[in-house]
Amino acid sequence: MNVNANRSKDFDRDGYMVFEDFYSPEEVDEMRKAGRAFPFQAPKEDRCSFQNQSTDQYFIESGDKIRFFFEKNAIGPNNELLVPEEHSLNKVGHSLHVDHPVFRKYTFDNRIRELCWQLGLQRPAVAQSMYMFKNPGIGDEVASHQDGSYLHTEPSSVIGFWIALEDATLENGCLKFIRASHKNGIHRRFIRNPDQSSSELLIYDKPAPIYQLSNFTTVPVKKGTLVIIHSQAVHRSETNKSKKSRDAYTFHVIETRGTRYASDNWLQPPESFPVLYER
């Protein structure tokens, strides 16, 4: 793997970059096998919908734990599952890179370190990680957003690493980007609510921007592909209406040298983030 000058220019121009066959089929299968075990490991009392994250202590305390977040239509009024167990989860996060041996191995892989080095990072650290389910027929959309809205540093430095564990197609909800949108700053932030009397623990500091869907470029990729995403790049994925799942493993790296991690970010680690290397 080599980020040559032309590829670096592509990242600077578009705000994302695609690396096909970054992980081997065997490596991807190991990650997917580990991820597909999660629905059967989730305790019943932990059935928290991903849609409730702004008001749920379960979410805000998940930064240094492995926790389970269900699809909004997967849980009934009595906390019962309305879909097959294997199709019930939306995501698992946010400490897989620390607390799960398989995901720790592939997050702190030398290929990741080399890529961060070639991108010029001085002291990169992994802030969070997630196993993202996109189950057939139920996998919800991920609304248009910027990663830097959720993990903010000054200056902005977060880079998303998104690994396709299955083929990602237009039908099953592949990534979509607004090219060059990373050049326009962070549009809003998701922060800890300064009003401690409010039931909403987390809030957006501004209304949601309106993005024209016609401006998005579809980026279908094959299993084993790595997509790296600039902190300010606007991206999304649609609902999976197909009969095929579209799982992904994703983690976020921040620069810790010469930056300040925002004290009102939703994710506040009890200790420092694990560092990939130090120049």
Short mmCIF file of C-alpha atoms in Angstrom, two decimals:
data_model
loop_
_atom_site.label_atom_id
_atom_site.label_comp_id
_atom_site.label_asym_id
_atom_site.label_seq_id
_atom_site.Cartn_x
_atom_site.Cartn_y
_atom_site.Cartn_z
CA MET A 1 0.00 0.00 0.00
CA ASN A 2 1.36 3.35 -1.01
CA VAL A 3 -0.22 6.79 -0.95
CA ASN A 4 1.57 8.35 -3.90
CA ALA A 5 1.35 12.02 -4.79
CA ASN A 6 -1.58 11.53 -7.16
CA ARG A 7 -3.60 9.58 -4.61
CA SER A 8 -2.87 12.17 -1.96
CA LYS A 9 -4.18 14.82 -4.34
CA ASP A 10 -7.34 12.74 -4.80
CA PHE A 11 -7.90 12.78 -1.03
CA ASP A 12 -7.29 16.51 -0.88
CA ARG A 13 -9.67 17.06 -3.80
CA ASP A 14 -12.52 14.68 -2.89
CA GLY A 15 -12.32 14.25 0.89
CA TYR A 16 -12.21 10.46 0.72
CA MET A 17 -10.00 7.76 -0.76
CA VAL A 18 -10.66 4.11 -1.68
CA PHE A 19 -8.17 1.25 -1.24
CA GLU A 20 -9.36 -1.97 -2.85
CA ASP A 21 -8.24 -5.33 -1.40
CA PHE A 22 -6.78 -3.65 1.69
CA TYR A 23 -7.68 -6.70 3.75
CA SER A 24 -7.64 -10.27 2.44
CA PRO A 25 -10.86 -12.32 2.15
CA GLU A 26 -9.71 -14.45 5.09
CA GLU A 27 -9.10 -11.38 7.27
CA VAL A 28 -12.46 -9.90 6.37
CA ASP A 29 -14.20 -13.19 7.11
CA GLU A 30 -12.59 -13.26 10.55
CA MET A 31 -13.93 -9.79 11.32
CA ARG A 32 -17.39 -10.59 9.99
CA LYS A 33 -17.58 -13.85 11.94
CA ALA A 34 -16.76 -11.92 15.12
CA GLY A 35 -19.31 -9.23 14.29
CA ARG A 36 -22.07 -11.66 13.41
CA ALA A 37 -21.74 -13.23 16.87
CA PHE A 38 -22.76 -9.96 18.55
CA PRO A 39 -26.57 -10.27 18.13
CA PHE A 40 -26.50 -13.46 20.19
CA GLN A 41 -24.37 -11.85 22.92
CA ALA A 42 -26.52 -8.79 23.58
CA PRO A 43 -28.24 -8.93 27.01
CA LYS A 44 -32.01 -8.39 26.91
CA GLU A 45 -31.77 -5.55 29.42
CA ASP A 46 -29.44 -3.71 27.02
CA ARG A 47 -31.99 -3.39 24.23
CA CYS A 48 -31.39 0.27 23.48
CA SER A 49 -32.47 1.65 20.13
CA PHE A 50 -29.80 3.60 18.28
CA GLN A 51 -32.45 6.29 17.78
CA ASN A 52 -32.48 7.01 21.55
CA GLN A 53 -28.83 7.97 21.81
CA SER A 54 -29.41 11.60 22.76
CA THR A 55 -31.31 10.71 25.94
CA ASP A 56 -29.71 7.44 26.91
CA GLN A 57 -26.97 7.11 29.50
CA TYR A 58 -26.23 3.72 28.00
CA PHE A 59 -24.94 5.44 24.88
CA ILE A 60 -22.99 8.23 26.55
CA GLU A 61 -21.12 5.70 28.72
CA SER A 62 -20.21 3.41 25.81
CA GLY A 63 -16.92 5.05 24.84
CA ASP A 64 -14.75 2.59 26.75
CA LYS A 65 -17.09 -0.42 26.48
CA ILE A 66 -18.64 -2.81 24.00
CA ARG A 67 -22.34 -1.97 23.85
CA PHE A 68 -25.22 -2.99 21.63
CA PHE A 69 -27.58 -0.67 19.73
CA PHE A 70 -30.68 -2.05 18.04
CA GLU A 71 -32.56 -1.06 14.91
CA LYS A 72 -35.45 1.31 15.63
CA ASN A 73 -38.01 -1.18 14.29
CA ALA A 74 -36.49 -4.23 15.96
CA ILE A 75 -37.81 -3.75 19.52
CA GLY A 76 -41.45 -3.89 20.64
CA PRO A 77 -43.17 -2.03 23.49
CA ASN A 78 -42.36 -4.79 25.97
CA ASN A 79 -38.69 -4.92 24.98
CA GLU A 80 -39.35 -7.97 22.81
CA LEU A 81 -37.64 -8.50 19.47
CA LEU A 82 -39.82 -7.98 16.42
CA VAL A 83 -37.27 -9.36 13.95
CA PRO A 84 -34.98 -12.39 13.90
CA GLU A 85 -32.20 -12.02 16.45
CA GLU A 86 -29.48 -12.05 13.79
CA HIS A 87 -31.10 -9.02 12.11
CA SER A 88 -31.80 -6.97 15.23
CA LEU A 89 -28.66 -4.87 15.74
CA ASN A 90 -27.87 -1.51 14.14
CA LYS A 91 -24.35 -1.26 15.52
CA VAL A 92 -21.96 -2.30 18.29
CA GLY A 93 -19.53 0.22 19.80
CA HIS A 94 -17.45 2.01 20.79
CA SER A 95 -14.40 0.22 22.19
CA LEU A 96 -13.95 -2.78 19.91
CA HIS A 97 -10.43 -1.60 19.06
CA VAL A 98 -9.44 -2.04 22.71
CA ASP A 99 -11.70 -4.72 24.15
CA HIS A 100 -12.17 -7.21 21.30
CA PRO A 101 -9.10 -9.20 20.19
CA VAL A 102 -10.11 -9.56 16.54
CA PHE A 103 -10.92 -5.89 15.98
CA ARG A 104 -7.96 -4.76 18.05
CA LYS A 105 -5.67 -6.81 15.79
CA TYR A 106 -6.94 -5.25 12.56
CA THR A 107 -7.17 -1.71 13.94
CA PHE A 108 -3.57 -1.67 15.15
CA ASP A 109 -2.35 -3.47 12.04
CA ASN A 110 0.93 -2.24 10.56
CA ARG A 111 -0.86 -1.40 7.31
CA ILE A 112 -3.01 1.09 9.21
CA ARG A 113 0.07 2.55 10.89
CA GLU A 114 1.81 2.87 7.52
CA LEU A 115 -1.19 4.60 5.98
CA CYS A 116 -1.40 7.09 8.85
CA TRP A 117 2.34 7.72 8.52
CA GLN A 118 2.01 8.43 4.80
CA LEU A 119 -0.87 10.79 5.53
CA GLY A 120 1.52 12.77 7.70
CA LEU A 121 0.00 12.10 11.11
CA GLN A 122 2.45 12.72 13.94
CA ARG A 123 0.86 11.00 16.93
CA PRO A 124 -2.37 9.35 15.78
CA ALA A 125 -4.71 7.74 18.30
CA VAL A 126 -7.84 5.65 17.87
CA ALA A 127 -10.83 7.40 19.44
CA GLN A 128 -13.66 4.95 18.79
CA SER A 129 -14.70 1.91 16.77
CA MET A 130 -17.97 0.37 15.63
CA TYR A 131 -19.32 -2.73 13.93
CA MET A 132 -22.00 -1.41 11.57
CA PHE A 133 -24.83 -3.73 10.56
CA LYS A 134 -26.89 -3.03 7.47
CA ASN A 135 -29.31 -5.94 7.70
CA PRO A 136 -31.43 -6.97 4.69
CA GLY A 137 -34.78 -5.23 4.56
CA ILE A 138 -34.37 -3.46 7.91
CA GLY A 139 -30.91 -1.84 7.91
CA ASP A 140 -31.66 1.83 8.46
CA GLU A 141 -30.18 4.76 6.61
CA VAL A 142 -27.27 6.73 8.03
CA ALA A 143 -28.24 10.36 7.56
CA SER A 144 -25.93 12.88 5.91
CA HIS A 145 -23.21 13.87 8.36
CA GLN A 146 -19.57 14.78 8.94
CA ASP A 147 -17.45 12.68 11.29
CA GLY A 148 -15.94 15.84 12.72
CA SER A 149 -19.36 16.79 14.09
CA TYR A 150 -19.05 13.98 16.62
CA LEU A 151 -15.31 13.85 17.30
CA HIS A 152 -14.13 17.43 17.16
CA THR A 153 -10.55 18.60 17.52
CA GLU A 154 -8.98 22.01 16.99
CA PRO A 155 -7.81 22.02 14.30
CA SER A 156 -10.10 19.36 12.84
CA SER A 157 -8.16 16.13 12.42
CA VAL A 158 -10.36 13.02 12.61
CA ILE A 159 -10.05 10.47 9.81
CA GLY A 160 -12.60 7.71 9.41
CA PHE A 161 -11.46 4.21 8.42
CA TRP A 162 -14.37 2.27 6.92
CA ILE A 163 -13.82 -1.40 6.03
CA ALA A 164 -16.28 -3.23 3.79
CA LEU A 165 -16.85 -6.71 5.23
CA GLU A 166 -19.20 -7.51 2.34
CA ASP A 167 -19.74 -6.06 -1.11
CA ALA A 168 -21.38 -2.65 -0.68
CA THR A 169 -23.74 -1.84 -3.55
CA LEU A 170 -26.32 0.78 -4.44
CA GLU A 171 -29.03 -1.73 -3.50
CA ASN A 172 -27.77 -2.63 -0.01
CA GLY A 173 -26.67 0.82 1.14
CA CYS A 174 -23.14 1.69 0.03
CA LEU A 175 -21.47 4.95 1.03
CA LYS A 176 -22.32 8.18 -0.75
CA PHE A 177 -20.24 11.38 -0.64
CA ILE A 178 -20.52 15.01 -1.61
CA ARG A 179 -17.16 15.46 -3.27
CA ALA A 180 -15.04 18.37 -2.01
CA SER A 181 -17.50 19.04 0.83
CA HIS A 182 -14.58 18.74 3.28
CA LYS A 183 -13.42 22.21 2.24
CA ASN A 184 -16.32 24.01 3.90
CA GLY A 185 -15.70 23.42 7.60
CA ILE A 186 -17.80 21.65 10.22
CA HIS A 187 -21.48 22.51 9.74
CA ARG A 188 -22.73 21.55 13.19
CA ARG A 189 -21.61 19.60 16.25
CA PHE A 190 -23.06 16.86 18.44
CA ILE A 191 -22.12 17.81 22.00
CA ARG A 192 -22.82 17.18 25.66
CA ASN A 193 -25.75 19.33 26.68
CA PRO A 194 -24.54 22.22 28.87
CA ASP A 195 -28.03 22.31 30.44
CA GLN A 196 -27.62 19.62 33.05
CA SER A 197 -31.29 19.86 34.05
CA SER A 198 -32.39 18.68 30.60
CA SER A 199 -33.37 15.08 29.88
CA GLU A 200 -31.40 15.35 26.65
CA LEU A 201 -27.84 14.43 27.50
CA LEU A 202 -26.55 15.15 24.01
CA ILE A 203 -27.65 17.81 21.54
CA TYR A 204 -26.76 19.31 18.19
CA ASP A 205 -25.61 22.90 18.44
CA LYS A 206 -27.32 23.88 15.16
CA PRO A 207 -30.22 22.65 13.02
CA ALA A 208 -29.48 19.98 10.44
CA PRO A 209 -28.11 21.40 7.19
CA ILE A 210 -30.02 20.63 4.01
CA TYR A 211 -27.96 18.64 1.52
CA GLN A 212 -29.27 18.03 -1.99
CA LEU A 213 -29.33 14.27 -2.60
CA SER A 214 -28.44 14.91 -6.24
CA ASN A 215 -25.03 16.19 -5.09
CA PHE A 216 -23.98 12.82 -3.65
CA THR A 217 -21.64 10.48 -5.51
CA THR A 218 -22.32 6.77 -5.02
CA VAL A 219 -19.24 4.74 -4.00
CA PRO A 220 -19.91 0.99 -4.34
CA VAL A 221 -16.98 -1.15 -3.17
CA LYS A 222 -16.00 -4.80 -2.93
CA LYS A 223 -15.47 -6.80 0.23
CA GLY A 224 -12.05 -6.05 1.73
CA THR A 225 -11.99 -2.42 0.58
CA LEU A 226 -10.89 0.35 2.94
CA VAL A 227 -12.37 3.82 2.54
CA ILE A 228 -10.74 6.68 4.44
CA ILE A 229 -12.89 9.71 5.14
CA HIS A 230 -11.88 13.30 5.91
CA SER A 231 -13.37 14.76 9.09
CA GLN A 232 -15.39 17.33 7.14
CA ALA A 233 -16.51 15.17 4.20
CA VAL A 234 -20.32 14.95 4.04
CA HIS A 235 -21.42 11.35 3.54
CA ARG A 236 -24.42 9.08 4.05
CA SER A 237 -25.83 5.65 3.24
CA GLU A 238 -29.36 4.61 2.34
CA THR A 239 -31.69 2.03 3.88
CA ASN A 240 -30.89 -1.53 2.87
CA LYS A 241 -33.96 -2.63 0.93
CA SER A 242 -32.21 -5.61 -0.63
CA LYS A 243 -32.01 -9.23 0.51
CA LYS A 244 -28.26 -8.97 1.19
CA SER A 245 -26.58 -7.59 4.30
CA ARG A 246 -23.88 -4.91 4.14
CA ASP A 247 -21.69 -5.12 7.23
CA ALA A 248 -18.73 -2.82 7.87
CA TYR A 249 -16.15 -2.23 10.57
CA THR A 250 -15.21 1.39 11.13
CA PHE A 251 -12.92 3.29 13.46
CA HIS A 252 -11.81 6.90 13.83
CA VAL A 253 -8.29 8.21 14.24
CA ILE A 254 -7.43 11.65 15.60
CA GLU A 255 -4.17 13.59 15.63
CA THR A 256 -3.09 14.19 19.22
CA ARG A 257 -0.01 16.32 18.56
CA GLY A 258 -0.72 20.02 18.11
CA THR A 259 -4.48 19.60 18.48
CA ARG A 260 -7.03 20.05 21.25
CA TYR A 261 -9.76 17.45 21.81
CA ALA A 262 -13.03 19.28 22.57
CA SER A 263 -14.20 18.97 26.17
CA ASP A 264 -17.84 18.93 25.07
CA ASN A 265 -17.51 16.02 22.64
CA TRP A 266 -19.98 13.27 23.47
CA LEU A 267 -17.08 10.82 23.79
CA GLN A 268 -14.88 11.60 26.77
CA PRO A 269 -12.41 8.83 27.54
CA PRO A 270 -11.64 8.04 31.19
CA GLU A 271 -8.01 7.80 30.10
CA SER A 272 -6.11 8.86 27.00
CA PHE A 273 -6.89 7.28 23.64
CA PRO A 274 -4.57 4.43 22.53
CA VAL A 275 -1.83 5.73 20.23
CA LEU A 276 -0.87 4.01 16.96
CA TYR A 277 2.69 5.39 16.95
CA GLU A 278 4.67 8.50 17.78
CA ARG A 279 7.12 10.12 15.38
#
